[in-house]
Amino acid sequence: LDRAFAQNSDRFVWETQAKYIKENLTDEQIENAFKNLPAEIYPHESTQVIVENMKKRRDNLVETVNDYYDYLAGLAIMTGTDKDDIVEIDRFQDGKTKVTIYRNKDGEKADIVAQRVFDIRDTQEIWIYALDDDDIIKAMGKGKKKIKVRVIGGQNNDIYDIEEGKAISIYDHKSKDNTFKSKNGARVRLSDNYDTNLYNPR
């Protein structure tokens, strides 16, 4: 669920929130929260151990968040909408990959649905689910260090315009129309396997 709901959040966002909690959640606030327990329970030794553990967790929160971000970032998942979208995959020379998903309004890029820059030092794979309707998927940039990208097209007629396809795999329906303007090294895997082509955050 964190991958699904925090797809636009990079390490800076996670760290910023953790630092805010660490700096604003005081010992007194933690202790007062536990004082809401029944009077017979609060003074108990086991309750005081929990209180002290909460304080330690707060103190270590930034380090814990960075460890958790490392775990989540290894496999990143981004999703479009069930309307027409434009997906752009842009490679940079420093090993970073920028993914931007726009709403498609009459063939032009409109509102940004999702956008994030991934670093190969953190991320090994990016899975992009274009979901339903007619989507346009573009890939450009010739950076040497490339994160593995898997594009799952979904329903309807998707248009693939891949200027640089190295380390990109495309998954789409075999029995449905799709348009490949260019592949340039991208691996294309067409099948009607329901699980392969379905986005299921669970």
PDB file of C-alpha atoms in Angstrom:
ATOM      1  CA  LEU A   1       0.000   0.000   0.000  1.00  0.00           C
ATOM      2  CA  ASP A   2       2.875   2.383   0.673  1.00  0.00           C
ATOM      3  CA  ARG A   3       4.146   1.794  -2.858  1.00  0.00           C
ATOM      4  CA  ALA A   4       0.672   2.547  -4.204  1.00  0.00           C
ATOM      5  CA  PHE A   5      -0.068   5.689  -2.194  1.00  0.00           C
ATOM      6  CA  ALA A   6       3.420   7.227  -2.004  1.00  0.00           C
ATOM      7  CA  GLN A   7       4.440   6.850  -5.638  1.00  0.00           C
ATOM      8  CA  ASN A   8       5.368  10.543  -5.906  1.00  0.00           C
ATOM      9  CA  SER A   9       7.384  10.619  -2.665  1.00  0.00           C
ATOM     10  CA  ASP A  10      11.157  10.458  -2.896  1.00  0.00           C
ATOM     11  CA  ARG A  11      13.655  10.153  -0.035  1.00  0.00           C
ATOM     12  CA  PHE A  12      13.513  13.892   0.699  1.00  0.00           C
ATOM     13  CA  VAL A  13       9.751  13.724   1.355  1.00  0.00           C
ATOM     14  CA  TRP A  14      10.092  10.748   3.711  1.00  0.00           C
ATOM     15  CA  GLU A  15      13.000  12.340   5.588  1.00  0.00           C
ATOM     16  CA  THR A  16      11.215  15.692   5.911  1.00  0.00           C
ATOM     17  CA  GLN A  17       8.149  14.085   7.503  1.00  0.00           C
ATOM     18  CA  ALA A  18      10.296  11.960   9.848  1.00  0.00           C
ATOM     19  CA  LYS A  19      12.300  15.003  10.971  1.00  0.00           C
ATOM     20  CA  TYR A  20       9.089  16.946  11.600  1.00  0.00           C
ATOM     21  CA  ILE A  21       7.734  14.187  13.867  1.00  0.00           C
ATOM     22  CA  LYS A  22      11.066  13.803  15.673  1.00  0.00           C
ATOM     23  CA  GLU A  23      11.344  17.548  16.325  1.00  0.00           C
ATOM     24  CA  ASN A  24       7.700  18.107  17.329  1.00  0.00           C
ATOM     25  CA  LEU A  25       6.708  14.992  19.281  1.00  0.00           C
ATOM     26  CA  THR A  26       7.925  15.708  22.831  1.00  0.00           C
ATOM     27  CA  ASP A  27       8.540  13.380  25.762  1.00  0.00           C
ATOM     28  CA  GLU A  28       5.679  15.089  27.586  1.00  0.00           C
ATOM     29  CA  GLN A  29       3.231  14.438  24.743  1.00  0.00           C
ATOM     30  CA  ILE A  30       4.157  10.750  24.660  1.00  0.00           C
ATOM     31  CA  GLU A  31       3.808  10.445  28.444  1.00  0.00           C
ATOM     32  CA  ASN A  32       0.454  12.299  28.473  1.00  0.00           C
ATOM     33  CA  ALA A  33      -0.901  10.000  25.772  1.00  0.00           C
ATOM     34  CA  PHE A  34      -0.199   6.954  27.925  1.00  0.00           C
ATOM     35  CA  LYS A  35      -1.774   8.627  30.962  1.00  0.00           C
ATOM     36  CA  ASN A  36      -5.106   8.091  29.188  1.00  0.00           C
ATOM     37  CA  LEU A  37      -4.759   4.437  30.110  1.00  0.00           C
ATOM     38  CA  PRO A  38      -6.644   3.245  33.215  1.00  0.00           C
ATOM     39  CA  ALA A  39      -4.992   4.465  36.407  1.00  0.00           C
ATOM     40  CA  GLU A  40      -4.131   0.899  37.415  1.00  0.00           C
ATOM     41  CA  ILE A  41      -2.190   0.288  34.181  1.00  0.00           C
ATOM     42  CA  TYR A  42      -0.165   3.483  33.653  1.00  0.00           C
ATOM     43  CA  PRO A  43       2.217   3.115  36.626  1.00  0.00           C
ATOM     44  CA  HIS A  44       2.908  -0.534  35.790  1.00  0.00           C
ATOM     45  CA  GLU A  45       6.507  -1.353  34.863  1.00  0.00           C
ATOM     46  CA  SER A  46       5.537  -2.838  31.471  1.00  0.00           C
ATOM     47  CA  THR A  47       3.726   0.404  30.528  1.00  0.00           C
ATOM     48  CA  GLN A  48       6.787   2.466  31.376  1.00  0.00           C
ATOM     49  CA  VAL A  49       8.911   0.209  29.193  1.00  0.00           C
ATOM     50  CA  ILE A  50       6.557   0.908  26.263  1.00  0.00           C
ATOM     51  CA  VAL A  51       6.739   4.668  26.957  1.00  0.00           C
ATOM     52  CA  GLU A  52      10.538   4.594  26.865  1.00  0.00           C
ATOM     53  CA  ASN A  53      10.506   2.476  23.701  1.00  0.00           C
ATOM     54  CA  MET A  54       8.241   5.034  22.026  1.00  0.00           C
ATOM     55  CA  LYS A  55      10.747   7.759  22.838  1.00  0.00           C
ATOM     56  CA  LYS A  56      13.592   5.687  21.407  1.00  0.00           C
ATOM     57  CA  ARG A  57      11.611   5.013  18.228  1.00  0.00           C
ATOM     58  CA  ARG A  58      11.001   8.732  17.832  1.00  0.00           C
ATOM     59  CA  ASP A  59      14.699   9.448  18.344  1.00  0.00           C
ATOM     60  CA  ASN A  60      15.663   6.867  15.681  1.00  0.00           C
ATOM     61  CA  LEU A  61      12.840   7.725  13.282  1.00  0.00           C
ATOM     62  CA  VAL A  62      14.959   9.352  10.541  1.00  0.00           C
ATOM     63  CA  GLU A  63      17.301   6.352  10.372  1.00  0.00           C
ATOM     64  CA  THR A  64      14.350   3.945  10.371  1.00  0.00           C
ATOM     65  CA  VAL A  65      12.618   5.881   7.592  1.00  0.00           C
ATOM     66  CA  ASN A  66      15.754   5.783   5.448  1.00  0.00           C
ATOM     67  CA  ASP A  67      15.991   2.006   5.907  1.00  0.00           C
ATOM     68  CA  TYR A  68      12.333   1.646   4.959  1.00  0.00           C
ATOM     69  CA  TYR A  69      12.738   3.934   1.961  1.00  0.00           C
ATOM     70  CA  ASP A  70      15.649   1.775   0.756  1.00  0.00           C
ATOM     71  CA  TYR A  71      13.341  -1.236   0.936  1.00  0.00           C
ATOM     72  CA  LEU A  72      10.487   0.466  -0.944  1.00  0.00           C
ATOM     73  CA  ALA A  73      12.695   2.184  -3.530  1.00  0.00           C
ATOM     74  CA  GLY A  74      14.261  -1.058  -4.757  1.00  0.00           C
ATOM     75  CA  LEU A  75      11.054  -1.767  -6.683  1.00  0.00           C
ATOM     76  CA  ALA A  76       9.137   1.390  -7.616  1.00  0.00           C
ATOM     77  CA  ILE A  77       5.594   1.281  -9.012  1.00  0.00           C
ATOM     78  CA  MET A  78       3.868   4.133 -10.829  1.00  0.00           C
ATOM     79  CA  THR A  79       0.338   4.198 -12.205  1.00  0.00           C
ATOM     80  CA  GLY A  80      -1.540   6.306 -14.693  1.00  0.00           C
ATOM     81  CA  THR A  81      -5.298   6.769 -14.809  1.00  0.00           C
ATOM     82  CA  ASP A  82      -8.182   4.955 -16.474  1.00  0.00           C
ATOM     83  CA  LYS A  83      -8.341   7.816 -18.990  1.00  0.00           C
ATOM     84  CA  ASP A  84      -6.007   8.749 -21.852  1.00  0.00           C
ATOM     85  CA  ASP A  85      -2.495   9.419 -20.535  1.00  0.00           C
ATOM     86  CA  ILE A  86       0.951  10.289 -21.864  1.00  0.00           C
ATOM     87  CA  VAL A  87       3.821   8.471 -20.149  1.00  0.00           C
ATOM     88  CA  GLU A  88       7.366   9.795 -20.597  1.00  0.00           C
ATOM     89  CA  ILE A  89      10.475   7.884 -19.531  1.00  0.00           C
ATOM     90  CA  ASP A  90      13.592  10.045 -19.663  1.00  0.00           C
ATOM     91  CA  ARG A  91      17.119   8.689 -19.066  1.00  0.00           C
ATOM     92  CA  PHE A  92      19.938  10.876 -17.772  1.00  0.00           C
ATOM     93  CA  GLN A  93      23.703  10.341 -17.903  1.00  0.00           C
ATOM     94  CA  ASP A  94      24.095  10.166 -14.103  1.00  0.00           C
ATOM     95  CA  GLY A  95      22.039   6.985 -13.765  1.00  0.00           C
ATOM     96  CA  LYS A  96      18.778   8.749 -13.003  1.00  0.00           C
ATOM     97  CA  THR A  97      15.464   8.031 -14.712  1.00  0.00           C
ATOM     98  CA  LYS A  98      12.603  10.515 -14.716  1.00  0.00           C
ATOM     99  CA  VAL A  99       9.065   9.206 -15.150  1.00  0.00           C
ATOM    100  CA  THR A 100       6.257  11.670 -15.801  1.00  0.00           C
ATOM    101  CA  ILE A 101       2.628  10.721 -16.392  1.00  0.00           C
ATOM    102  CA  TYR A 102       0.409  13.407 -17.911  1.00  0.00           C
ATOM    103  CA  ARG A 103      -3.292  13.464 -18.714  1.00  0.00           C
ATOM    104  CA  ASN A 104      -3.765  13.428 -22.476  1.00  0.00           C
ATOM    105  CA  LYS A 105      -6.071  16.222 -23.682  1.00  0.00           C
ATOM    106  CA  ASP A 106      -6.631  15.977 -27.432  1.00  0.00           C
ATOM    107  CA  GLY A 107      -3.140  14.632 -27.994  1.00  0.00           C
ATOM    108  CA  GLU A 108      -1.421  17.263 -25.829  1.00  0.00           C
ATOM    109  CA  LYS A 109       0.158  16.946 -22.399  1.00  0.00           C
ATOM    110  CA  ALA A 110      -2.107  18.355 -19.677  1.00  0.00           C
ATOM    111  CA  ASP A 111      -2.098  17.909 -15.874  1.00  0.00           C
ATOM    112  CA  ILE A 112       0.701  15.884 -14.303  1.00  0.00           C
ATOM    113  CA  VAL A 113      -0.706  12.755 -12.656  1.00  0.00           C
ATOM    114  CA  ALA A 114       2.603  11.504 -11.272  1.00  0.00           C
ATOM    115  CA  GLN A 115       6.237  12.496 -11.555  1.00  0.00           C
ATOM    116  CA  ARG A 116       9.391  11.233  -9.947  1.00  0.00           C
ATOM    117  CA  VAL A 117      13.128  10.983 -10.537  1.00  0.00           C
ATOM    118  CA  PHE A 118      14.671   7.614  -9.647  1.00  0.00           C
ATOM    119  CA  ASP A 119      18.342   6.990  -8.885  1.00  0.00           C
ATOM    120  CA  ILE A 120      19.991   3.726  -9.911  1.00  0.00           C
ATOM    121  CA  ARG A 121      21.760   3.706  -6.539  1.00  0.00           C
ATOM    122  CA  ASP A 122      18.357   3.236  -4.865  1.00  0.00           C
ATOM    123  CA  THR A 123      16.110   1.646  -7.496  1.00  0.00           C
ATOM    124  CA  GLN A 124      16.667  -1.572  -9.419  1.00  0.00           C
ATOM    125  CA  GLU A 125      13.292  -1.723 -11.219  1.00  0.00           C
ATOM    126  CA  ILE A 126      10.400   0.585 -12.096  1.00  0.00           C
ATOM    127  CA  TRP A 127       7.014  -0.884 -13.023  1.00  0.00           C
ATOM    128  CA  ILE A 128       4.721   1.536 -14.864  1.00  0.00           C
ATOM    129  CA  TYR A 129       1.048   0.628 -15.205  1.00  0.00           C
ATOM    130  CA  ALA A 130      -0.636   2.758 -17.877  1.00  0.00           C
ATOM    131  CA  LEU A 131      -4.058   1.252 -17.002  1.00  0.00           C
ATOM    132  CA  ASP A 132      -7.157   1.719 -19.184  1.00  0.00           C
ATOM    133  CA  ASP A 133      -7.994   3.793 -22.273  1.00  0.00           C
ATOM    134  CA  ASP A 134      -5.622   4.852 -25.065  1.00  0.00           C
ATOM    135  CA  ASP A 135      -2.210   5.800 -23.719  1.00  0.00           C
ATOM    136  CA  ILE A 136       0.956   7.123 -25.359  1.00  0.00           C
ATOM    137  CA  ILE A 137       4.218   5.767 -23.958  1.00  0.00           C
ATOM    138  CA  LYS A 138       7.481   7.480 -24.872  1.00  0.00           C
ATOM    139  CA  ALA A 139      11.065   6.723 -23.845  1.00  0.00           C
ATOM    140  CA  MET A 140      14.071   8.884 -24.583  1.00  0.00           C
ATOM    141  CA  GLY A 141      17.574   9.647 -23.351  1.00  0.00           C
ATOM    142  CA  LYS A 142      20.791   7.657 -23.753  1.00  0.00           C
ATOM    143  CA  GLY A 143      22.162   7.568 -20.225  1.00  0.00           C
ATOM    144  CA  LYS A 144      24.608   4.676 -19.787  1.00  0.00           C
ATOM    145  CA  LYS A 145      23.398   3.412 -16.409  1.00  0.00           C
ATOM    146  CA  LYS A 146      19.793   2.415 -16.893  1.00  0.00           C
ATOM    147  CA  ILE A 147      17.264   1.253 -14.331  1.00  0.00           C
ATOM    148  CA  LYS A 148      15.203  -1.699 -15.556  1.00  0.00           C
ATOM    149  CA  VAL A 149      11.754  -0.429 -16.581  1.00  0.00           C
ATOM    150  CA  ARG A 150       8.675  -2.580 -17.153  1.00  0.00           C
ATOM    151  CA  VAL A 151       5.721  -0.907 -18.882  1.00  0.00           C
ATOM    152  CA  ILE A 152       2.368  -2.673 -18.523  1.00  0.00           C
ATOM    153  CA  GLY A 153       0.051  -1.093 -21.076  1.00  0.00           C
ATOM    154  CA  GLY A 154      -3.321  -2.329 -19.891  1.00  0.00           C
ATOM    155  CA  GLN A 155      -6.511  -2.004 -21.897  1.00  0.00           C
ATOM    156  CA  ASN A 156      -7.295  -0.406 -25.273  1.00  0.00           C
ATOM    157  CA  ASN A 157      -4.937   0.739 -28.025  1.00  0.00           C
ATOM    158  CA  ASP A 158      -1.684   2.022 -26.570  1.00  0.00           C
ATOM    159  CA  ILE A 159       0.871   3.827 -28.726  1.00  0.00           C
ATOM    160  CA  TYR A 160       4.538   3.041 -28.047  1.00  0.00           C
ATOM    161  CA  ASP A 161       7.146   5.505 -29.287  1.00  0.00           C
ATOM    162  CA  ILE A 162      10.460   4.265 -27.879  1.00  0.00           C
ATOM    163  CA  GLU A 163      13.495   6.282 -28.954  1.00  0.00           C
ATOM    164  CA  GLU A 164      15.775   4.346 -26.583  1.00  0.00           C
ATOM    165  CA  GLY A 165      14.555   0.908 -25.551  1.00  0.00           C
ATOM    166  CA  LYS A 166      17.513  -0.606 -23.747  1.00  0.00           C
ATOM    167  CA  ALA A 167      16.498  -2.016 -20.331  1.00  0.00           C
ATOM    168  CA  ILE A 168      12.794  -1.511 -21.146  1.00  0.00           C
ATOM    169  CA  SER A 169      10.271  -4.360 -21.311  1.00  0.00           C
ATOM    170  CA  ILE A 170       6.743  -3.836 -22.603  1.00  0.00           C
ATOM    171  CA  TYR A 171       3.821  -6.029 -21.533  1.00  0.00           C
ATOM    172  CA  ASP A 172       0.462  -5.784 -23.258  1.00  0.00           C
ATOM    173  CA  HIS A 173      -2.471  -7.808 -24.552  1.00  0.00           C
ATOM    174  CA  LYS A 174      -1.844 -10.099 -27.492  1.00  0.00           C
ATOM    175  CA  SER A 175      -5.433 -10.141 -28.745  1.00  0.00           C
ATOM    176  CA  LYS A 176      -5.948  -6.343 -28.590  1.00  0.00           C
ATOM    177  CA  ASP A 177      -4.735  -3.620 -30.898  1.00  0.00           C
ATOM    178  CA  ASN A 178      -1.585  -1.744 -29.958  1.00  0.00           C
ATOM    179  CA  THR A 179       0.563   0.578 -32.048  1.00  0.00           C
ATOM    180  CA  PHE A 180       4.355   0.325 -32.051  1.00  0.00           C
ATOM    181  CA  LYS A 181       5.773   3.395 -33.786  1.00  0.00           C
ATOM    182  CA  SER A 182       9.282   2.405 -32.693  1.00  0.00           C
ATOM    183  CA  LYS A 183      10.848  -0.070 -30.270  1.00  0.00           C
ATOM    184  CA  ASN A 184      14.607   0.519 -30.605  1.00  0.00           C
ATOM    185  CA  GLY A 185      15.739  -2.358 -28.438  1.00  0.00           C
ATOM    186  CA  ALA A 186      12.781  -2.615 -26.064  1.00  0.00           C
ATOM    187  CA  ARG A 187      11.600  -6.149 -25.340  1.00  0.00           C
ATOM    188  CA  VAL A 188       7.947  -6.690 -26.186  1.00  0.00           C
ATOM    189  CA  ARG A 189       5.991  -9.431 -24.458  1.00  0.00           C
ATOM    190  CA  LEU A 190       2.409  -9.790 -25.623  1.00  0.00           C
ATOM    191  CA  SER A 191       0.081 -12.209 -23.905  1.00  0.00           C
ATOM    192  CA  ASP A 192      -3.500 -12.451 -22.713  1.00  0.00           C
ATOM    193  CA  ASN A 193      -2.443 -13.552 -19.254  1.00  0.00           C
ATOM    194  CA  TYR A 194      -4.850 -11.699 -16.962  1.00  0.00           C
ATOM    195  CA  ASP A 195      -2.489 -11.421 -13.983  1.00  0.00           C
ATOM    196  CA  THR A 196       0.392 -10.083 -16.080  1.00  0.00           C
ATOM    197  CA  ASN A 197      -1.631  -7.215 -17.528  1.00  0.00           C
ATOM    198  CA  LEU A 198      -3.630  -6.323 -14.408  1.00  0.00           C
ATOM    199  CA  TYR A 199      -2.615  -3.772 -11.801  1.00  0.00           C
ATOM    200  CA  ASN A 200      -3.326  -5.235  -8.395  1.00  0.00           C
ATOM    201  CA  PRO A 201      -1.774  -3.268  -5.503  1.00  0.00           C
ATOM    202  CA  ARG A 202      -2.244  -6.244  -3.198  1.00  0.00           C
TER     203      ARG A 202
END
